[in-house]
Short mmCIF file of C-alpha atoms in Angstrom, two decimals:
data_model
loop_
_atom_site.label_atom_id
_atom_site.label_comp_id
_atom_site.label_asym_id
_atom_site.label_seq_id
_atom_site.Cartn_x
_atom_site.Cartn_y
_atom_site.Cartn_z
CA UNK A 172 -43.48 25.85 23.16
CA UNK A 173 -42.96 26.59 19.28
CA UNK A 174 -45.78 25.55 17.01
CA UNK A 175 -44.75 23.28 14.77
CA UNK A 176 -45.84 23.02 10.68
CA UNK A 177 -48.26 19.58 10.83
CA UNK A 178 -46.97 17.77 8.41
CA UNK A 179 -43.14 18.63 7.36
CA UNK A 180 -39.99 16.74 8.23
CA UNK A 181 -36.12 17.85 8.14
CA UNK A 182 -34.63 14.64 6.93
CA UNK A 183 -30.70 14.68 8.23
CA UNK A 184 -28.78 11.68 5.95
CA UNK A 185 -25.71 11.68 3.97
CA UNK A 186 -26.46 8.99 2.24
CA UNK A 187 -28.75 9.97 -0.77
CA UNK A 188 -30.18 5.80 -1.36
CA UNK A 189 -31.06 5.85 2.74
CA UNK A 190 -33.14 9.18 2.09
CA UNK A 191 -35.10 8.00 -0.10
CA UNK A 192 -36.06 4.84 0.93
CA UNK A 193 -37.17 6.28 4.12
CA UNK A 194 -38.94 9.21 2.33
CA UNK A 195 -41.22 6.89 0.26
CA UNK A 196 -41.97 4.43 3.16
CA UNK A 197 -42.80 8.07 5.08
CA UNK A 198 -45.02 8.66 2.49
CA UNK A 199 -46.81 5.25 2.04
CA UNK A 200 -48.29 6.23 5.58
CA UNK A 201 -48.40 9.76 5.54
CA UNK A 202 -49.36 10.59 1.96
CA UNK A 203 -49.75 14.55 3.01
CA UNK A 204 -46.21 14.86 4.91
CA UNK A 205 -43.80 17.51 3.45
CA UNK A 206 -39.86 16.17 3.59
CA UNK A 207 -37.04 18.49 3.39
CA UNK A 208 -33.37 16.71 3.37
CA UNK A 209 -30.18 17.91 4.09
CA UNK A 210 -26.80 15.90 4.30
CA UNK A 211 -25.36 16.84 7.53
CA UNK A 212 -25.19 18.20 10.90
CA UNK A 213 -24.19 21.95 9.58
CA UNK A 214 -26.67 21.42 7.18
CA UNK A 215 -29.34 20.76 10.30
CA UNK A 216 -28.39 23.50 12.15
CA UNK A 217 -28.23 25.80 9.13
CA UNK A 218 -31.29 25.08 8.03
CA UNK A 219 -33.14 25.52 11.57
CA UNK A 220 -31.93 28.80 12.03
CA UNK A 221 -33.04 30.15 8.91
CA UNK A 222 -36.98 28.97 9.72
CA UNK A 223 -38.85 30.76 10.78
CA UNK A 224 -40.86 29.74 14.33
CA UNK A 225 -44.06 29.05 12.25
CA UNK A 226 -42.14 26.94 9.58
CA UNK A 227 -40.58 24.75 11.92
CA UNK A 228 -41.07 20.88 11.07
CA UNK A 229 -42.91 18.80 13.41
CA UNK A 230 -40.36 16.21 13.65
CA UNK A 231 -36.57 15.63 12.55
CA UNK A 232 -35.09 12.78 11.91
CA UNK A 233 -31.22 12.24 12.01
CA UNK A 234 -28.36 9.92 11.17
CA UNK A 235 -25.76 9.23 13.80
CA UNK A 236 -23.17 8.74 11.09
CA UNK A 237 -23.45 12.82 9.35
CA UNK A 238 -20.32 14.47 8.44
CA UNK A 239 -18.25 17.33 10.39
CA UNK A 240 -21.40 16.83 12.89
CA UNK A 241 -22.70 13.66 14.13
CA UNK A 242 -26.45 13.34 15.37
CA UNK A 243 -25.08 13.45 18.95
CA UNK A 244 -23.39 16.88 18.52
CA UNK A 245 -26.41 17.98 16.18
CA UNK A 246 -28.45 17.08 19.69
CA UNK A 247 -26.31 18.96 22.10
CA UNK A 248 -26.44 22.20 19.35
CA UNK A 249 -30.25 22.00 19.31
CA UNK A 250 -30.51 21.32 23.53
CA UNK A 251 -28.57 24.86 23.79
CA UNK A 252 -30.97 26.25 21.98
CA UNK A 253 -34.60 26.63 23.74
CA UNK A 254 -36.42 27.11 20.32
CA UNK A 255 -35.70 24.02 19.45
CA UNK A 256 -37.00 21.99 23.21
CA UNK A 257 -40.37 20.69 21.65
CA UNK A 258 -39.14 19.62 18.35
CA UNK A 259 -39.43 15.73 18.54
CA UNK A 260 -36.26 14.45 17.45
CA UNK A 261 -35.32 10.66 16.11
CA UNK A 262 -32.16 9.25 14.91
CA UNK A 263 -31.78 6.32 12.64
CA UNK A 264 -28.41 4.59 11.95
CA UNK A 265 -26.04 1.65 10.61
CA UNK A 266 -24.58 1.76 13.94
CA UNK A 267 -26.04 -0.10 16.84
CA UNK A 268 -23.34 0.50 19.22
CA UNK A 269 -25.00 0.69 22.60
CA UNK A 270 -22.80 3.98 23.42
CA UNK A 271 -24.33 5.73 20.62
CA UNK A 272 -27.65 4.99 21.45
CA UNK A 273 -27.49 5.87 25.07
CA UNK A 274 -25.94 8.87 24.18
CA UNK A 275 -28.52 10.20 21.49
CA UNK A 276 -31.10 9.30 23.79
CA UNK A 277 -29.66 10.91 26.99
CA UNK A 278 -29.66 14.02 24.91
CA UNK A 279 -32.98 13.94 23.91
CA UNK A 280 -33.83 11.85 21.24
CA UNK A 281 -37.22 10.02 21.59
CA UNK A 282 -35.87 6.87 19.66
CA UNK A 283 -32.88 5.35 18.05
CA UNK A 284 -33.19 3.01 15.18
CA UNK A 285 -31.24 0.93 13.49
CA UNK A 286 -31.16 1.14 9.74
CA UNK A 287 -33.35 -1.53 7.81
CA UNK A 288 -32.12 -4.50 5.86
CA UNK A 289 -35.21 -5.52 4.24
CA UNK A 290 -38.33 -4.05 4.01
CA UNK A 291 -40.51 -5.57 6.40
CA UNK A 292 -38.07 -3.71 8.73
CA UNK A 293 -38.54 -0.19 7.19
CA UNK A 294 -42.23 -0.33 7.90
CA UNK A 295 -41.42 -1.38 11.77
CA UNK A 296 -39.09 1.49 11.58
CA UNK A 297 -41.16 4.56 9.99
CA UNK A 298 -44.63 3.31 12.33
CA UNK A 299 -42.03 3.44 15.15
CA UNK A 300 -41.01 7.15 14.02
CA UNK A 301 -44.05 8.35 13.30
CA UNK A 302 -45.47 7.18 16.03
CA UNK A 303 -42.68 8.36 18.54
CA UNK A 304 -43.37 11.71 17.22
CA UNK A 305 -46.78 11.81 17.82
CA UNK A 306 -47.85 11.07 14.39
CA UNK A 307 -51.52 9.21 13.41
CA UNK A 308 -50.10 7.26 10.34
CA UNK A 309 -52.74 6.31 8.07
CA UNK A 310 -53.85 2.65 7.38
CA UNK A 311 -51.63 1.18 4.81
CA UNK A 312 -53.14 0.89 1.37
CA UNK A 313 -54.38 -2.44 0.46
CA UNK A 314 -51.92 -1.48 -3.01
CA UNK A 315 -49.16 -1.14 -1.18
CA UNK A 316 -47.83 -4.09 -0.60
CA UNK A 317 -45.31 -4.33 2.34
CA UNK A 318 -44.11 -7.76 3.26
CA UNK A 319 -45.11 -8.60 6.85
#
């Protein structure tokens, strides 16, 4: 299995507002993680292949909805690729439609998640991702307020 840097995370999202917002919530438990974005699937795979084995993040997390590759074909890139077997993978996504989720999961994703709408919801989500990948997120700051 490929070693994996501790703390750094290849953030996959088009959407620049959806990138951040999951960054900073990231951060909030995780104050020492590293993020690198990109905005698509190319972008992913692109990326990846120009890491080095020692650099490679200890988790990505993708959007279903990239462009010219969707998380789903990002997934079935990465699965032909045995470098890339113990990198835990998550998507997150406007879309809930069952097929998508069944199919991101069938191909390896450890968790599908749907997009937040407030942010009581983004908190759910990122201890949900970080603890899917196998991540000890600290206890939240009593100055950052989250509304639970």
């Amino acid at each position: 299995m490929t070693a994996h840097f501790n703390q750094y995370i290849l953030l996959a999202d088009d959407d620049g507002d959806d990138q951040d917002l999951l960054k900073e919530s990231i951060l909030q438990y995780s104050p020492s993680a590293s993020i690198k974005t990109v905005n698509s699937g190319p972008q992913v795979l692109a990326w990846l292949d120009e890491c080095p084995d020692e650099r490679l993040p200890a988790m990505l997390i993708l959007d279903y909805k990239m462009p010219m590759l969707n998380a789903a074909q990002v997934l079935d890139e990465l699965n032909a690729n045995p470098r890339y077997a113990g990198l835990p993978k998550v998507v997150w996504s406007t879309s809930s439609n069952r097929n998508h989720i069944d199919e991101c999961l069938s191909k390896g994703a450890l968790g599908y998640f749907p997009k937040p709408n407030d942010v009581t919801e983004l908190a759910t989500i990122t201890e949900g991702i970080l603890s899917l990948c196998g991540w000890k997120a600290i206890p939240r700051s009593p100055n950052v307020e989250f509304l639970t």
